[in-house]
Short mmCIF file of C-alpha atoms and ligand atoms in Angstrom, two decimals:
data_model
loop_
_atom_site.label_atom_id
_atom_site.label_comp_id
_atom_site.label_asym_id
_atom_site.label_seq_id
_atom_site.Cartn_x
_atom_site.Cartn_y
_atom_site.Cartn_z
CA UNK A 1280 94.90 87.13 -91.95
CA UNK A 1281 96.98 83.96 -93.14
CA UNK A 1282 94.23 81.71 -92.06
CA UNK A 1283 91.55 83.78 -93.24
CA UNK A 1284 93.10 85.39 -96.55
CA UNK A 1285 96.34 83.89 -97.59
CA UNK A 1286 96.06 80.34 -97.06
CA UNK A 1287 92.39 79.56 -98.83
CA UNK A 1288 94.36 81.36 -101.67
CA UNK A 1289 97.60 79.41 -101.85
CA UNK A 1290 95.49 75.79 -101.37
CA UNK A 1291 94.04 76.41 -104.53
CA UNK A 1292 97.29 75.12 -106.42
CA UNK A 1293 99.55 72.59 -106.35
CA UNK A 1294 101.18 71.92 -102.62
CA UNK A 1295 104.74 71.13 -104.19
CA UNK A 1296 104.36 74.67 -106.43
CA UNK A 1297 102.88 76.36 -103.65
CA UNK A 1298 106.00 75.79 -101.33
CA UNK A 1299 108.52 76.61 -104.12
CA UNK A 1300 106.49 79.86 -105.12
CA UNK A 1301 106.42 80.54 -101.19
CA UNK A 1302 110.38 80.27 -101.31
CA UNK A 1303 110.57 82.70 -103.99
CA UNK A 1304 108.21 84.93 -102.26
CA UNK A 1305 110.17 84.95 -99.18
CA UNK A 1306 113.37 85.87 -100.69
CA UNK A 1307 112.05 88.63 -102.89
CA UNK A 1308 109.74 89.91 -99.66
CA UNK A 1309 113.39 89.78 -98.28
CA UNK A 1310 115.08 91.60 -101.11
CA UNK A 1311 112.99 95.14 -100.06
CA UNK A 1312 115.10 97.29 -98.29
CA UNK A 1313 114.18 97.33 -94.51
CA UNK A 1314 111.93 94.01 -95.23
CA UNK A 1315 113.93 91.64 -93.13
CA UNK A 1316 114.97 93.80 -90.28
CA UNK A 1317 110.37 94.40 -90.24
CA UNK A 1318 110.12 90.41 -89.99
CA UNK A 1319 112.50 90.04 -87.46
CA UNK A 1320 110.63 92.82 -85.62
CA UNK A 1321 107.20 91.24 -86.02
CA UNK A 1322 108.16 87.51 -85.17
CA UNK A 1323 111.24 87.09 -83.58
CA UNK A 1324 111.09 87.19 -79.47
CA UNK A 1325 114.80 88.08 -78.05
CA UNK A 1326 113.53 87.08 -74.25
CA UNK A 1327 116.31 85.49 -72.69
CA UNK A 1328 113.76 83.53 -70.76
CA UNK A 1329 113.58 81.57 -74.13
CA UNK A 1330 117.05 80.35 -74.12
CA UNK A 1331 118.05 76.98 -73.93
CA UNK A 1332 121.50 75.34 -73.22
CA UNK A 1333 121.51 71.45 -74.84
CA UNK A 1334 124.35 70.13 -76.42
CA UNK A 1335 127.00 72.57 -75.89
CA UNK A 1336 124.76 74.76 -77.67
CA UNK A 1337 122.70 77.86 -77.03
CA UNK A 1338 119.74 77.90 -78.45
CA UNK A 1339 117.95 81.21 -78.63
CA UNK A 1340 114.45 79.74 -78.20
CA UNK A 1341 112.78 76.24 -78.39
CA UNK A 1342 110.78 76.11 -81.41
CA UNK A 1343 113.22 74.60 -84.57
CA UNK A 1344 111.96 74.50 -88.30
CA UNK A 1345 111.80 70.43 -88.92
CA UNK A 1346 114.08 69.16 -91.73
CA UNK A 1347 112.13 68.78 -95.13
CA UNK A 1348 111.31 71.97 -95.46
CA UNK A 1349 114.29 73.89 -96.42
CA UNK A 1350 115.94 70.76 -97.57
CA UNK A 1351 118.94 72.16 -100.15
CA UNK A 1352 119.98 75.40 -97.28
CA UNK A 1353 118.21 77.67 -99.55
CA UNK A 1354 116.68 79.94 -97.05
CA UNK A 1355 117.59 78.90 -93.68
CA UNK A 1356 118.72 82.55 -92.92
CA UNK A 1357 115.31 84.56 -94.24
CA UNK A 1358 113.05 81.44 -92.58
CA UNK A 1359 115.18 82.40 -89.29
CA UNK A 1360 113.80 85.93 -89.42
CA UNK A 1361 110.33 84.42 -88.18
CA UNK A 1362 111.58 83.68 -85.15
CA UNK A 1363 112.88 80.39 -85.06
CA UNK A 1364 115.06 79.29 -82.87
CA UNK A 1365 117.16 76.89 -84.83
CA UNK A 1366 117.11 75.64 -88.96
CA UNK A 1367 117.64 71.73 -89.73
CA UNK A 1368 118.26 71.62 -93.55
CA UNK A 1369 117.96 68.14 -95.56
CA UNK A 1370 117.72 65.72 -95.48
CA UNK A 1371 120.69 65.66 -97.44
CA UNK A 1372 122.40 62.83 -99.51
CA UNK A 1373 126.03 62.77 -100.87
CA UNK A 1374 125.21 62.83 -104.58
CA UNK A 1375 122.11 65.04 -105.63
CA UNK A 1376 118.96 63.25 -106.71
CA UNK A 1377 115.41 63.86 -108.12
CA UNK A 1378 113.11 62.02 -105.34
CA UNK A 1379 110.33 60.38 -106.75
CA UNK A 1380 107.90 61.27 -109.71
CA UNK A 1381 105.22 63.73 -109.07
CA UNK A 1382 102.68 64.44 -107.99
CA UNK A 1383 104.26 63.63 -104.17
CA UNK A 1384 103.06 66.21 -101.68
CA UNK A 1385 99.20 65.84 -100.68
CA UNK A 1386 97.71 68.66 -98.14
CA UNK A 1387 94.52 67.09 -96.15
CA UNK A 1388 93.21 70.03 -95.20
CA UNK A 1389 90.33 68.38 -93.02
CA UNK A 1390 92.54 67.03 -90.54
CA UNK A 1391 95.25 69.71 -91.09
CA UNK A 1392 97.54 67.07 -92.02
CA UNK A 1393 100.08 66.54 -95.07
CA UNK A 1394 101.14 63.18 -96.63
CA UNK A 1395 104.71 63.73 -98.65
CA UNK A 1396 106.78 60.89 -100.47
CA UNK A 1397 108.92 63.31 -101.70
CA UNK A 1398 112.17 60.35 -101.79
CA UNK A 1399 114.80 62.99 -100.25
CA UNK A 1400 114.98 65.31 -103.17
CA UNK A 1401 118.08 67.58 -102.91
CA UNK A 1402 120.92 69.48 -104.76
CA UNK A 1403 123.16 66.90 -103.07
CA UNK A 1404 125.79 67.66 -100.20
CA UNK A 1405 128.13 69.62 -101.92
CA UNK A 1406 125.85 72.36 -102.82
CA UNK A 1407 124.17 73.08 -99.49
CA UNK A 1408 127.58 72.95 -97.80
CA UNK A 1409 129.00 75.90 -100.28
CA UNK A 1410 125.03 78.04 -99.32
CA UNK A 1411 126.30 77.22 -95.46
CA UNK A 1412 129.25 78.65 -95.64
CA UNK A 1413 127.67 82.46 -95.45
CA UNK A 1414 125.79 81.36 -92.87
CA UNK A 1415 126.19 84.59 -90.31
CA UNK A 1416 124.85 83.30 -87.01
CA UNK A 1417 121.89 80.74 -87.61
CA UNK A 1418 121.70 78.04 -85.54
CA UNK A 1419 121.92 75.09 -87.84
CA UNK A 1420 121.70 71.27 -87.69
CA UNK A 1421 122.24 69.18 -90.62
CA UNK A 1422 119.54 66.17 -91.32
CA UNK A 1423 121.63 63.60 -93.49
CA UNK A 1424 120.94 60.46 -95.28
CA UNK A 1425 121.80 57.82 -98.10
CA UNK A 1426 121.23 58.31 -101.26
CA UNK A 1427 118.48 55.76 -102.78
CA UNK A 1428 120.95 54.14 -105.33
CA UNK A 1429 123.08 52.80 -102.59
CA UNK A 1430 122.66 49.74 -100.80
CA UNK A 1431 121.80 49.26 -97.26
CA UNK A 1432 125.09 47.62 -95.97
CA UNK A 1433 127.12 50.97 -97.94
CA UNK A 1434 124.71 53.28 -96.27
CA UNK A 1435 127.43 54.39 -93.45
CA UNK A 1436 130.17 55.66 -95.92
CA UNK A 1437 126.78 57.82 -97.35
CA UNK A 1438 126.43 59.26 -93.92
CA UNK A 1439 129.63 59.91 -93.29
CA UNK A 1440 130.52 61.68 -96.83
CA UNK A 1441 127.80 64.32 -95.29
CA UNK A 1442 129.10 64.44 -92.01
CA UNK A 1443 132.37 65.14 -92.98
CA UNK A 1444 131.29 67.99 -95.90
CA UNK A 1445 128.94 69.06 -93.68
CA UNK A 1446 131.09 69.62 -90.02
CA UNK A 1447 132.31 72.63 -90.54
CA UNK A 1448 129.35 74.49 -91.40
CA UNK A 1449 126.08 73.02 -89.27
CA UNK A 1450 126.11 73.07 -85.06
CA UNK A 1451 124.51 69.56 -85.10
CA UNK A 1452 123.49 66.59 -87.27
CA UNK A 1453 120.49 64.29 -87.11
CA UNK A 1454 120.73 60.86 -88.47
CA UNK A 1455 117.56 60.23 -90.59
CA UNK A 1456 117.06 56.47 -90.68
CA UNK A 1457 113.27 57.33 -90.00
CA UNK A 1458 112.02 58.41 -93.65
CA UNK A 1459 109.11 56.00 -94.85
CA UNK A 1460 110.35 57.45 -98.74
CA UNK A 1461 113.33 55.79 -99.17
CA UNK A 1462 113.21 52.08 -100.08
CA UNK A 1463 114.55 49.99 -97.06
CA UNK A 1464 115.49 53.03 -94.95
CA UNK A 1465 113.44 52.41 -92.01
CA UNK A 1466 115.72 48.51 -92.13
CA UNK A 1467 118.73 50.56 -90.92
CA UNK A 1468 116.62 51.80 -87.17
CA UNK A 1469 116.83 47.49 -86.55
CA UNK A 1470 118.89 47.17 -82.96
CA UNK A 1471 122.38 45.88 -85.66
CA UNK A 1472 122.45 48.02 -88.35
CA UNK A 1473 121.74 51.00 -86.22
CA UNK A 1474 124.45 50.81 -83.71
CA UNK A 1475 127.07 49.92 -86.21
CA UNK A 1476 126.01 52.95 -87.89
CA UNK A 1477 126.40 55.10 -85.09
CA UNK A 1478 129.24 53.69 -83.85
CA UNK A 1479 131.00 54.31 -87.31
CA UNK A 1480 129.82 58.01 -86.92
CA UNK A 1481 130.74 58.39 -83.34
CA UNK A 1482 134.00 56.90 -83.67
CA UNK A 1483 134.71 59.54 -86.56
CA UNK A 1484 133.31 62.26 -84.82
CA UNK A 1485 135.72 61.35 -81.45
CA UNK A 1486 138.87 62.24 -84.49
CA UNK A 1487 138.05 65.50 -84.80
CA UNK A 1488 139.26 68.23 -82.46
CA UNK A 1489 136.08 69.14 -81.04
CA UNK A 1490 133.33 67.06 -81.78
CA UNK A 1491 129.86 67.85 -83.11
CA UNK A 1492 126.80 67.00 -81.56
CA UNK A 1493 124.16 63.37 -83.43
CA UNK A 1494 120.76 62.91 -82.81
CA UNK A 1495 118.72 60.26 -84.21
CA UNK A 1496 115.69 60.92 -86.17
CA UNK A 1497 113.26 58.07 -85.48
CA UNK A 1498 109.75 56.99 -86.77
CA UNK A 1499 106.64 57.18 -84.92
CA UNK A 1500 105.49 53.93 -86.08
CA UNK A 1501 108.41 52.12 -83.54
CA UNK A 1502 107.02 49.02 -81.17
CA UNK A 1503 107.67 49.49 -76.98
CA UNK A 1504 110.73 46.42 -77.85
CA UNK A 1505 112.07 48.95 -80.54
CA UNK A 1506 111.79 52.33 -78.59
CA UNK A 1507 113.72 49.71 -75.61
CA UNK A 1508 116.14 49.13 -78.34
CA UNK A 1509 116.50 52.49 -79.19
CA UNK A 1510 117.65 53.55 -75.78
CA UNK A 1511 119.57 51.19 -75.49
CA UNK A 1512 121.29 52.18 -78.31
CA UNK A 1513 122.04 55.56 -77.32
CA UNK A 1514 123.26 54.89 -73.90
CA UNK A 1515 125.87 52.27 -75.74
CA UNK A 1516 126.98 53.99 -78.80
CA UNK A 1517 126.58 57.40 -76.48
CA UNK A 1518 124.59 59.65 -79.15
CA UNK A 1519 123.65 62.95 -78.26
CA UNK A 1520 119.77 63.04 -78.12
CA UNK A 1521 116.70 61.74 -80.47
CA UNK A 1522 114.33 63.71 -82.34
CA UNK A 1523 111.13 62.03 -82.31
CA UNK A 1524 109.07 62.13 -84.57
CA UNK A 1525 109.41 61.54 -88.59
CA UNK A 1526 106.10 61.03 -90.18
CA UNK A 1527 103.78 58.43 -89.75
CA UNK A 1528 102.84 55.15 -91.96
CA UNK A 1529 99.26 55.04 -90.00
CA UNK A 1530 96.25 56.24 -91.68
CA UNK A 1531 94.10 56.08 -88.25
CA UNK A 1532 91.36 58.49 -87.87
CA UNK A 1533 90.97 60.49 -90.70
CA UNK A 1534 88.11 62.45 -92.20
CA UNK A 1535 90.28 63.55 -95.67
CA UNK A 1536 88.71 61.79 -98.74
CA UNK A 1537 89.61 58.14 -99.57
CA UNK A 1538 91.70 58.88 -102.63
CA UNK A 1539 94.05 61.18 -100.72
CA UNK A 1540 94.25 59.02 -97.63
CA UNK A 1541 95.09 56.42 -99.66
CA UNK A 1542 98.17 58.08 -101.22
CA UNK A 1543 101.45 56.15 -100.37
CA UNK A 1544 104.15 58.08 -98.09
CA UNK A 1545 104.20 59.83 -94.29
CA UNK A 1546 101.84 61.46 -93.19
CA UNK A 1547 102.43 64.66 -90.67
CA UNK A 1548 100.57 67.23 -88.91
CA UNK A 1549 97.90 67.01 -85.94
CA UNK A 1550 97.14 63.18 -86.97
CA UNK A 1551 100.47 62.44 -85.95
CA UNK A 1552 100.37 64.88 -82.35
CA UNK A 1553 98.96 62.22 -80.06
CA UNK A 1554 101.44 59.41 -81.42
CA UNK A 1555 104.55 61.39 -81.71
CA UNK A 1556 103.87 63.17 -78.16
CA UNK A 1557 103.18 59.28 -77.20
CA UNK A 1558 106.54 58.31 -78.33
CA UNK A 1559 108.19 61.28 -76.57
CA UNK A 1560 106.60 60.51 -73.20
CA UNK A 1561 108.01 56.48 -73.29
CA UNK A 1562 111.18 57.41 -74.49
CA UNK A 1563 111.73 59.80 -71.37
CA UNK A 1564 109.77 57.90 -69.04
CA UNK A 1565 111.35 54.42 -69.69
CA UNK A 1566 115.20 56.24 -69.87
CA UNK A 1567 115.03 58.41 -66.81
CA UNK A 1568 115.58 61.25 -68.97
CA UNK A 1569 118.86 60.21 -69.86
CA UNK A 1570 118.70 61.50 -73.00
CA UNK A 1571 117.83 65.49 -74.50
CA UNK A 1572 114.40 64.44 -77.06
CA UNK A 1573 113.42 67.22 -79.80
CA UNK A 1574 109.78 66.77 -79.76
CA UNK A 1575 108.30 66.88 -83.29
CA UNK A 1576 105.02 66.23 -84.70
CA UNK A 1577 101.55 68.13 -85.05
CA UNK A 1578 102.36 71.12 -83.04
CA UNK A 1579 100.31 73.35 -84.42
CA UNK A 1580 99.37 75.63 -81.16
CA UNK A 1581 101.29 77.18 -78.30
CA UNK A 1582 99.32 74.21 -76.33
CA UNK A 1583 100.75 71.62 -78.48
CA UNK A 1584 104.62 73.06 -77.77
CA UNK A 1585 103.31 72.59 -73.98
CA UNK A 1586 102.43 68.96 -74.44
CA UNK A 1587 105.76 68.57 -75.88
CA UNK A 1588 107.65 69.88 -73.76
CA UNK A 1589 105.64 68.22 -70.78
CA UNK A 1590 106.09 64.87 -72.34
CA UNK A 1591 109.88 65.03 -71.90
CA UNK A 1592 111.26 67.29 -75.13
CA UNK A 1593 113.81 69.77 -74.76
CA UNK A 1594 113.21 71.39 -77.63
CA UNK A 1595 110.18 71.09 -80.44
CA UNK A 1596 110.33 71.41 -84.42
CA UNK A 1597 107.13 71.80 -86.88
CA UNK A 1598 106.65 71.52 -90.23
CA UNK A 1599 103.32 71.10 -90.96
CA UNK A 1600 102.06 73.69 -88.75
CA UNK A 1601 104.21 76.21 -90.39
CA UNK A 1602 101.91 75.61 -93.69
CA UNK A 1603 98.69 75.42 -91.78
CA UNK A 1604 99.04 78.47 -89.30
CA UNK A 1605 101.37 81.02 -91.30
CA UNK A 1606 104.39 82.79 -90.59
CA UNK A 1607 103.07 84.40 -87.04
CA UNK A 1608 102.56 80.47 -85.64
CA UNK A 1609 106.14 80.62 -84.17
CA UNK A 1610 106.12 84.12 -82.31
CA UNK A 1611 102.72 82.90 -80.77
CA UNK A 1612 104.17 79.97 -79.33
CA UNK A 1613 107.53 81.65 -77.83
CA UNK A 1614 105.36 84.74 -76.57
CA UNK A 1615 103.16 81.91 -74.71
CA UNK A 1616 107.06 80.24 -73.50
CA UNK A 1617 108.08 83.45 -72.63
CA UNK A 1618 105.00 84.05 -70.20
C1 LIG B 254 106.90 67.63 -97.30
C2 LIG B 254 107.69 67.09 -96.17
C3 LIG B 254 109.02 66.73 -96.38
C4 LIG B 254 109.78 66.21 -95.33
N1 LIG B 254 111.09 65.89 -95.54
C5 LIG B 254 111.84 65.42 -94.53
C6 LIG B 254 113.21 65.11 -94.71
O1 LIG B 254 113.77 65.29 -95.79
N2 LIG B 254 113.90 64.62 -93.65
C7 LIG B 254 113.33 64.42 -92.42
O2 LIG B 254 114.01 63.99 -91.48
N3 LIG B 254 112.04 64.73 -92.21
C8 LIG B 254 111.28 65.21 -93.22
N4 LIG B 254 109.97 65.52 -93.00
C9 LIG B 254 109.38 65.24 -91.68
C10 LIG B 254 109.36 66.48 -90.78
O3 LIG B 254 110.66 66.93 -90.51
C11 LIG B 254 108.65 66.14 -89.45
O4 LIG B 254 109.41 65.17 -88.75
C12 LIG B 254 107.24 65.61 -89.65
O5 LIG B 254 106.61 66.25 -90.73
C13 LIG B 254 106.38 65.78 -88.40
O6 LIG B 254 106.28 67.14 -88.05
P1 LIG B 254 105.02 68.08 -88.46
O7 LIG B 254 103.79 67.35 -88.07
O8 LIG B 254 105.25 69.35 -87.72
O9 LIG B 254 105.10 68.27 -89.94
C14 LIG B 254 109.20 66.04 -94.04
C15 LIG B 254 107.86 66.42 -93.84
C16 LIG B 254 107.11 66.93 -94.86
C17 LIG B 254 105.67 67.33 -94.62
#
């Protein structure tokens, strides 16, 4: 019915008013008495078959919501209700900012793929700490970053102002160096930068009493010498795990028209499957598995969670496939886990 019914409808308008009107509809969908305790019914899967232990955590199934979507903690607890397994919110920066001018979000619906360069719009840290703090048993990690005003070589006192106003109300946190949309971000995933980064982050997490889990959030557009690097970096600076992928500077193989492939920012969705699954497979491969990877990246089918997982992730996010396939993609692909 999405596919057939919903989706031709809501790809008539603008993609950036389309996912705010979405929001709204969610929450007042969510606001009728019975409505959410129905959702949960339809799309969530309580098999304990699901379940997956990573990080000190418990995960109740595999398949995450990928940061960027509910970016200011807005809904994290109605989006749960269709059966994910885990929230990331942000990516979050210290002070709130606007991102960049529209228009910024750009559906290319012949390849099912998106291309955003939305510049980390959010209500700042602050704000989606406070919506956290009635969080009531979502499984949350928290994607952070810098804000754009501030230099590269201040970007760690940005990430740790998050972390710290973040710790006491996410499970994990995901460093996002990998965001094409920022000016210069993608400088800080360089071998230098990136481990004194971490370090800084580690060293801060080690104070507290009991320590929160950091992935890395890397970009799919990374060389075999930087993907070495990267594992490299985890094994020294001793990081939890990698999520792999962010979206994609590459504009290979696309049947969209030239004016929308030619827009400027990341593109996601099944362009991006091969490359990010690619990316997964070296990482685990090359490291011995040494390392927990949540796969992310054009999964758009219970096959592509498969390939995923087979590649060497622990866990898988979408995004993109959440737009394309409706609110019943997620229960298909942990019914197909579950067999
Ligand atoms: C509109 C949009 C906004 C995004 N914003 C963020 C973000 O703020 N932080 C981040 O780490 N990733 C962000 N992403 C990347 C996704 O989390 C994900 O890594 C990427 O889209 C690939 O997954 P997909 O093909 O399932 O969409 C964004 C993606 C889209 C489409």
């Amino acid at each position: 019915m999405y596919k057939r019914l919903i989706r031709p409808i809501l790809f008539l308008f603008n993609p950036e008013q389309v996912h705010y009107f979405s929001f709204s509809a969610i929450r007042i969908v969510h606001r009728i008495p019975f409505a959410a305790a129905l959702i949960r019914l339809l799309y969530t899967n309580k098999s304990p078959a699901l379940s997956r232990d990573l990080f000190g955590l418990r995960f109740p199934n595999p398949i995450g919501l990928a940061a960027g979507f509910d970016k200011d903690a807005k809904l994290y607890k109605e989006l749960a209700n269709f059966g994910f397994g885990f929230i990331e919110i942000g990516t979050i920066t210290p002070k709130p900012q606007e991102g960049n001018p529209k228009p910024r979000l750009f559906r290319l619906p012949k390849d099912s793929g998106i291309i955003n360069r939305m510049g980390f719009n959010n209500e700042g840290v602050t704000a989606a700490a406070k919506r956290l703090k009635a969080n009531n048993g979502v499984l949350v990690g928290g994607n952070i970053g810098k804000n754009k005003t501030t230099p590269n070589e201040d970007a760690a006192s940005d990430y740790l102002i998050c972390f710290d106003a973040l710790f006491d109300v996410v499970d994990y946190f995901v460093v996002n160096v990998s965001s094409p949309n920022t000016p210069n971000l993608r400088d800080l995933q360089e071998k230098e930068p990136l481990t004194k980064l971490l370090v800084t982050l580690q060293e801060h997490n080690n104070k507290k009493q009991k320590r929160k889990p950091i992935l890395l959030k890397i970009a799919p557009d990374l060389s075999e010498s930087q993907l070495d690097d990267i594992i490299d970096i985890v094994a020294r600076t001793n990081i939890d795990g990698v999520i792999a992928t962010n979206t994609t500077l590459s504009r290979a193989d696309l049947k969209s028209q030239q004016s929308v492939i030619e827009q400027k920012g990341g593109l996601s969705g099944k362009p991006l499957a091969a490359r990010s699954t690619e990316v997964i497979r070296y990482l685990h491969t090359k490291s011995n598995a040494a390392f927990p990877i949540i796969g992310v990246g054009g999964i758009h089918t219970p096959e592509d969670v498969h390939e995923k997982i087979a590649a060497g992730a622990s866990l898988v996010q979408l995004y993109t496939g959440f737009v394309y396939e409706g609110p019943a993609v997620v229960s298909r692909m942990n019914k197909s886990l579950a067999k």
